[in-house]
CSV table of C-alpha atoms and ligand atoms in Angstrom, one decimal:
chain,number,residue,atom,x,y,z
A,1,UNK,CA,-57.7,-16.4,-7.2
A,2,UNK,CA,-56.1,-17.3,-10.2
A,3,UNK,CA,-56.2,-16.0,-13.4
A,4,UNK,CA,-58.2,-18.7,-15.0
A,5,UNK,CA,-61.5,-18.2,-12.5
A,6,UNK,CA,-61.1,-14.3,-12.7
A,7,UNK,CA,-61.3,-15.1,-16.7
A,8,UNK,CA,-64.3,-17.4,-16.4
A,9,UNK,CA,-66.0,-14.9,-14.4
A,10,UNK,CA,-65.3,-12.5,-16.9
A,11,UNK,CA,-66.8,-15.3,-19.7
A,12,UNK,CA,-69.3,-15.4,-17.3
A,13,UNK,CA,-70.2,-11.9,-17.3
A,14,UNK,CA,-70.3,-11.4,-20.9
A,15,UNK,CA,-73.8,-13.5,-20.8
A,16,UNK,CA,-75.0,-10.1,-19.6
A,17,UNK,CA,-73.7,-8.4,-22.4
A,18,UNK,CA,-75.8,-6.0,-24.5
A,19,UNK,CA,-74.9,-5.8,-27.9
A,20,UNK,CA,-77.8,-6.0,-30.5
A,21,UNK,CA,-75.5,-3.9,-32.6
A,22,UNK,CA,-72.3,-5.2,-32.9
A,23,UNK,CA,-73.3,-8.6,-31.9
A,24,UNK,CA,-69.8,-8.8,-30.2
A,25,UNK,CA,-70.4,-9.5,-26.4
A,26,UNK,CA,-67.7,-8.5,-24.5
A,27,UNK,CA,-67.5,-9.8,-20.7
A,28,UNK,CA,-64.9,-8.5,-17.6
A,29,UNK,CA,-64.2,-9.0,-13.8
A,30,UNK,CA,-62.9,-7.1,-11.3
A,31,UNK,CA,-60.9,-8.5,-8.2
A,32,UNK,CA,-60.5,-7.2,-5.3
A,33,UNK,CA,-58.2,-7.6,-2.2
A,34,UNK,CA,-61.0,-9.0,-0.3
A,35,UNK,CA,-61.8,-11.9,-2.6
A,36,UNK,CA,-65.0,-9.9,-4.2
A,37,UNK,CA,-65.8,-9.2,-7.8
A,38,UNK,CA,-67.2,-6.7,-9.9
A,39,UNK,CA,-68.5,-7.7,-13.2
A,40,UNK,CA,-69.2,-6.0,-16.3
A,41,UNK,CA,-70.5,-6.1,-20.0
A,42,UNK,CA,-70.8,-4.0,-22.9
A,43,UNK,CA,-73.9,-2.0,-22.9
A,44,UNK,CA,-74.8,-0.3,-25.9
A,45,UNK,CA,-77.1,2.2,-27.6
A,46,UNK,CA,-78.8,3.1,-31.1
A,47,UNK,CA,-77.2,5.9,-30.6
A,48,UNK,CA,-73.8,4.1,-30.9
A,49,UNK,CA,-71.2,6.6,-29.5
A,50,UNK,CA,-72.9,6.1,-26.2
A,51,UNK,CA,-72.0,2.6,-26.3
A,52,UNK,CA,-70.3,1.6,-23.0
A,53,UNK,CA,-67.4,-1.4,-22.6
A,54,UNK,CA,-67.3,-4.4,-20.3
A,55,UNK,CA,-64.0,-3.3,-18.8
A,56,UNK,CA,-65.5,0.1,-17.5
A,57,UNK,CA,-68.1,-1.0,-16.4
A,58,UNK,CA,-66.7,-3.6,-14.5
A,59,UNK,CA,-64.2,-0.7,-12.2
A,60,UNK,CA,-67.4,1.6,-12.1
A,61,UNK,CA,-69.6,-1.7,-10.5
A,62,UNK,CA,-66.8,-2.0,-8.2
A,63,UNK,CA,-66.6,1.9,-7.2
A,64,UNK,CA,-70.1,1.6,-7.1
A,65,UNK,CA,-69.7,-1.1,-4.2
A,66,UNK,CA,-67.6,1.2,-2.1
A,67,UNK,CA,-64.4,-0.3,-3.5
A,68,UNK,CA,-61.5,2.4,-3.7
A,69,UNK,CA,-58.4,1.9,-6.4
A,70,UNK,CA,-56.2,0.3,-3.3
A,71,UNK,CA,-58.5,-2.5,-3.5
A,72,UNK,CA,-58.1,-3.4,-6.4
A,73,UNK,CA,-55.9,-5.9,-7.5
A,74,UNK,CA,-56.8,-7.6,-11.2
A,75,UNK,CA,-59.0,-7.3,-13.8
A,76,UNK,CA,-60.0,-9.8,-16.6
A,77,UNK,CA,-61.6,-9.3,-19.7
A,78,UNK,CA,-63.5,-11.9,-22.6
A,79,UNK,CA,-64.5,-12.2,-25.8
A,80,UNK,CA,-65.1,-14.7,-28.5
A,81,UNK,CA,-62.1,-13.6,-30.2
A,82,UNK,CA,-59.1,-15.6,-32.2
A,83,UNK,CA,-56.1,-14.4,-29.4
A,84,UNK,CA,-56.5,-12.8,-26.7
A,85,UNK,CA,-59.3,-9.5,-26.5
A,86,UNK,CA,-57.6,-6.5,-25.8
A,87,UNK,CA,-58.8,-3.5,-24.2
A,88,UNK,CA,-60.3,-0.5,-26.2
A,89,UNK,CA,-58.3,3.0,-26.3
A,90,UNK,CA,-60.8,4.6,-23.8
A,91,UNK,CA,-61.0,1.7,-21.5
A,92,UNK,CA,-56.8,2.2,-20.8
A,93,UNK,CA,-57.0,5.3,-20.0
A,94,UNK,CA,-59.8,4.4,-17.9
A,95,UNK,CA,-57.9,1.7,-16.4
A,96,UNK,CA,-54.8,3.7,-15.8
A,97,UNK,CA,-56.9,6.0,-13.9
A,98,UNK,CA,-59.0,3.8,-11.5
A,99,UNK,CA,-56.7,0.3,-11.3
A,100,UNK,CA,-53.4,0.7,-9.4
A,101,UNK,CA,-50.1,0.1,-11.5
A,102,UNK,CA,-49.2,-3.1,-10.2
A,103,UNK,CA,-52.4,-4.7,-10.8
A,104,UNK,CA,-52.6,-7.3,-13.4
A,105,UNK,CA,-54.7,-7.6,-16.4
A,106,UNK,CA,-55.8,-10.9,-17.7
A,107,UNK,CA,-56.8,-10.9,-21.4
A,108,UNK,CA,-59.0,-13.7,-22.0
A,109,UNK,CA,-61.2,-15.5,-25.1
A,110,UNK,CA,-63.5,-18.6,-25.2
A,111,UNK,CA,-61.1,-20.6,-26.3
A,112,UNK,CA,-58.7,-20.8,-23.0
A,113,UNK,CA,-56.3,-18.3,-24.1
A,114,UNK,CA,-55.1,-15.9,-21.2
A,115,UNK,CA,-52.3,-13.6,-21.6
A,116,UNK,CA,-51.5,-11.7,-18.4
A,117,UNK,CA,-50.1,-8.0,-19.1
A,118,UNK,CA,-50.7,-4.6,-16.7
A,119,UNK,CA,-51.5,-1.1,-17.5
A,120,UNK,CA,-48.4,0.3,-18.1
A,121,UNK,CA,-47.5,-2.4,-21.2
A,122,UNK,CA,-51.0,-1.5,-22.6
A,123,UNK,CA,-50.9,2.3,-22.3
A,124,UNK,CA,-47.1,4.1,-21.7
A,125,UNK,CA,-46.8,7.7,-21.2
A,126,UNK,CA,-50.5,7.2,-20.2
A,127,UNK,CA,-52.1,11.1,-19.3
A,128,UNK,CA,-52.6,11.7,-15.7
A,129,UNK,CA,-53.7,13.6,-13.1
A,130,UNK,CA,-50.0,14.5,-13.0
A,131,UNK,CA,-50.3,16.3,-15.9
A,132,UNK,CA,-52.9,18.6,-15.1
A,133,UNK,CA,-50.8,20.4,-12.2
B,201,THU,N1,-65.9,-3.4,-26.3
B,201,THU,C1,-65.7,-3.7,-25.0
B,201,THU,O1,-66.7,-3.9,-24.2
B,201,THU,N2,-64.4,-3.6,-24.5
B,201,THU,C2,-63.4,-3.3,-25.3
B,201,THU,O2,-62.3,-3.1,-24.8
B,201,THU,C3,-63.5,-3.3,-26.8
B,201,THU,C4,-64.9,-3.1,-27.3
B,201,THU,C5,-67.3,-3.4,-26.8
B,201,THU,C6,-67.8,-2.1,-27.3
B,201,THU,C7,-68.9,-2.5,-28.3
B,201,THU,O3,-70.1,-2.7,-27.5
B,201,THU,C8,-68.4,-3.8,-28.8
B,201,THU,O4,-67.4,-4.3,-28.0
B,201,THU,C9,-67.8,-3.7,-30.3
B,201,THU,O5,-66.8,-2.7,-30.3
Protein backbone atom coordinates (compact mmCIF):
# COMPACT_ATOMS: atom_id res chain seq x y z
CA UNK A 1 0.00 0.00 0.00
CA UNK A 2 1.38 3.17 -0.53
CA UNK A 3 1.80 5.90 1.60
CA UNK A 4 -0.78 8.06 0.06
CA UNK A 5 -3.90 5.44 0.80
CA UNK A 6 -2.41 4.65 4.29
CA UNK A 7 -2.69 8.69 4.65
CA UNK A 8 -6.25 8.85 3.31
CA UNK A 9 -7.25 6.15 5.54
CA UNK A 10 -5.87 7.97 8.26
CA UNK A 11 -7.96 11.34 6.84
CA UNK A 12 -10.47 8.93 6.83
CA UNK A 13 -10.36 7.98 10.28
CA UNK A 14 -10.20 11.39 11.73
CA UNK A 15 -14.15 11.69 10.74
CA UNK A 16 -14.35 9.56 13.85
CA UNK A 17 -12.56 11.92 15.85
CA UNK A 18 -13.85 13.14 19.22
CA UNK A 19 -12.79 16.48 20.00
CA UNK A 20 -15.57 18.85 21.34
CA UNK A 21 -12.66 20.42 23.17
CA UNK A 22 -9.92 21.24 21.11
CA UNK A 23 -11.88 21.15 18.02
CA UNK A 24 -8.63 19.72 16.44
CA UNK A 25 -9.59 16.16 15.01
CA UNK A 26 -6.80 14.20 14.59
CA UNK A 27 -7.05 10.85 12.35
CA UNK A 28 -4.26 7.67 11.97
CA UNK A 29 -3.83 4.19 10.38
CA UNK A 30 -2.17 1.27 11.09
CA UNK A 31 -0.81 -1.19 8.42
CA UNK A 32 -0.12 -4.37 8.78
CA UNK A 33 1.82 -7.15 6.91
CA UNK A 34 -1.24 -8.73 5.88
CA UNK A 35 -2.82 -5.77 4.06
CA UNK A 36 -5.21 -4.92 7.20
CA UNK A 37 -5.71 -1.66 9.03
CA UNK A 38 -6.26 -0.33 12.29
CA UNK A 39 -7.65 3.05 12.62
CA UNK A 40 -7.73 5.55 15.23
CA UNK A 41 -8.92 9.12 16.42
CA UNK A 42 -8.48 11.37 19.17
CA UNK A 43 -10.90 10.71 21.92
CA UNK A 44 -11.25 13.09 24.57
CA UNK A 45 -12.61 13.99 27.93
CA UNK A 46 -13.95 17.02 30.15
CA UNK A 47 -11.59 15.94 32.18
CA UNK A 48 -8.83 16.82 29.68
CA UNK A 49 -5.73 14.96 30.83
CA UNK A 50 -7.52 11.80 29.99
CA UNK A 51 -7.68 12.82 26.50
CA UNK A 52 -6.44 10.02 24.28
CA UNK A 53 -4.54 10.47 20.56
CA UNK A 54 -5.34 9.07 17.13
CA UNK A 55 -1.95 7.49 16.84
CA UNK A 56 -2.46 5.31 20.16
CA UNK A 57 -5.33 4.43 19.51
CA UNK A 58 -4.75 3.33 16.21
CA UNK A 59 -1.60 0.44 17.62
CA UNK A 60 -4.05 -0.38 20.62
CA UNK A 61 -7.09 -1.21 17.76
CA UNK A 62 -4.60 -3.19 16.10
CA UNK A 63 -3.34 -5.20 19.31
CA UNK A 64 -6.78 -5.36 20.06
CA UNK A 65 -7.24 -7.41 16.67
CA UNK A 66 -4.62 -9.90 17.69
CA UNK A 67 -1.94 -8.10 15.74
CA UNK A 68 1.56 -8.41 17.51
CA UNK A 69 4.55 -5.60 16.88
CA UNK A 70 6.08 -8.03 13.97
CA UNK A 71 3.04 -7.23 12.10
CA UNK A 72 3.27 -4.21 11.91
CA UNK A 73 4.73 -2.39 9.24
CA UNK A 74 3.54 1.59 8.94
CA UNK A 75 1.61 3.92 10.42
CA UNK A 76 0.02 7.21 9.14
CA UNK A 77 -1.29 10.00 10.94
CA UNK A 78 -3.71 13.42 9.83
CA UNK A 79 -4.66 16.58 10.67
CA UNK A 80 -5.83 19.80 9.25
CA UNK A 81 -2.62 21.27 9.87
CA UNK A 82 -0.29 23.82 7.64
CA UNK A 83 2.87 20.90 7.20
CA UNK A 84 2.87 17.96 8.07
CA UNK A 85 1.07 16.70 11.91
CA UNK A 86 3.52 15.41 13.95
CA UNK A 87 3.21 12.95 16.61
CA UNK A 88 2.66 14.11 20.34
CA UNK A 89 5.51 13.32 23.05
CA UNK A 90 3.56 10.41 24.60
CA UNK A 91 2.41 8.96 21.34
CA UNK A 92 6.60 8.36 20.44
CA UNK A 93 7.29 6.68 23.15
CA UNK A 94 4.20 4.76 22.54
CA UNK A 95 5.25 4.12 19.17
CA UNK A 96 8.73 3.22 19.97
CA UNK A 97 7.37 0.64 22.15
CA UNK A 98 4.65 -1.24 20.15
CA UNK A 99 5.85 -0.41 16.19
CA UNK A 100 9.04 -2.19 15.10
CA UNK A 101 12.13 0.13 14.24
CA UNK A 102 12.00 -0.18 10.65
CA UNK A 103 8.52 0.65 10.20
CA UNK A 104 7.71 3.87 8.56
CA UNK A 105 5.72 6.76 9.66
CA UNK A 106 3.76 8.79 7.34
CA UNK A 107 2.96 12.30 8.56
CA UNK A 108 0.00 13.52 6.72
CA UNK A 109 -2.48 16.83 6.51
CA UNK A 110 -5.53 17.68 4.27
CA UNK A 111 -3.80 19.39 2.08
CA UNK A 112 -1.61 16.33 0.36
CA UNK A 113 1.39 16.87 2.30
CA UNK A 114 3.09 13.44 3.37
CA UNK A 115 6.45 13.37 4.81
CA UNK A 116 7.64 9.82 5.51
CA UNK A 117 10.09 9.66 8.74
CA UNK A 118 10.42 6.35 11.37
CA UNK A 119 10.59 6.24 15.06
CA UNK A 120 14.05 6.59 15.66
CA UNK A 121 14.25 10.34 13.71
CA UNK A 122 11.17 11.28 15.95
CA UNK A 123 12.31 9.92 19.33
CA UNK A 124 16.47 9.06 19.76
CA UNK A 125 17.76 7.70 22.83
CA UNK A 126 13.99 6.74 23.17
CA UNK A 127 13.58 4.72 26.99
CA UNK A 128 13.17 1.10 26.74
CA UNK A 129 12.56 -1.99 28.07
CA UNK A 130 16.36 -2.14 27.87
CA UNK A 131 16.59 0.20 30.39
CA UNK A 132 14.73 -1.27 33.03
CA UNK A 133 17.21 -4.48 33.33
N1 LIG B 1 -3.57 14.70 19.29
C1 LIG B 1 -3.47 13.49 18.65
O1 LIG B 1 -4.48 12.79 18.48
N2 LIG B 1 -2.25 13.09 18.24
C2 LIG B 1 -1.11 13.80 18.39
O2 LIG B 1 -0.02 13.29 18.13
C3 LIG B 1 -1.19 15.20 18.84
C4 LIG B 1 -2.43 15.57 19.55
C5 LIG B 1 -4.88 15.13 19.79
C6 LIG B 1 -4.98 15.17 21.29
C7 LIG B 1 -6.08 16.18 21.50
O3 LIG B 1 -7.33 15.51 21.41
C8 LIG B 1 -5.95 17.11 20.30
O4 LIG B 1 -5.15 16.44 19.35
C9 LIG B 1 -5.31 18.46 20.63
O5 LIG B 1 -4.09 18.30 21.26
Amino acid sequence: MESKELVSKAIEARKLSYSPYSHFAVGAAVLCKDGSVYLGANVENSAYPLCMCAERNALYHAMMEGKKKEDLVALALAADTDGPCSPCGACRQVISELLPKEAKIYMGNLKGAIQETNISELLPFAFSEDDLK
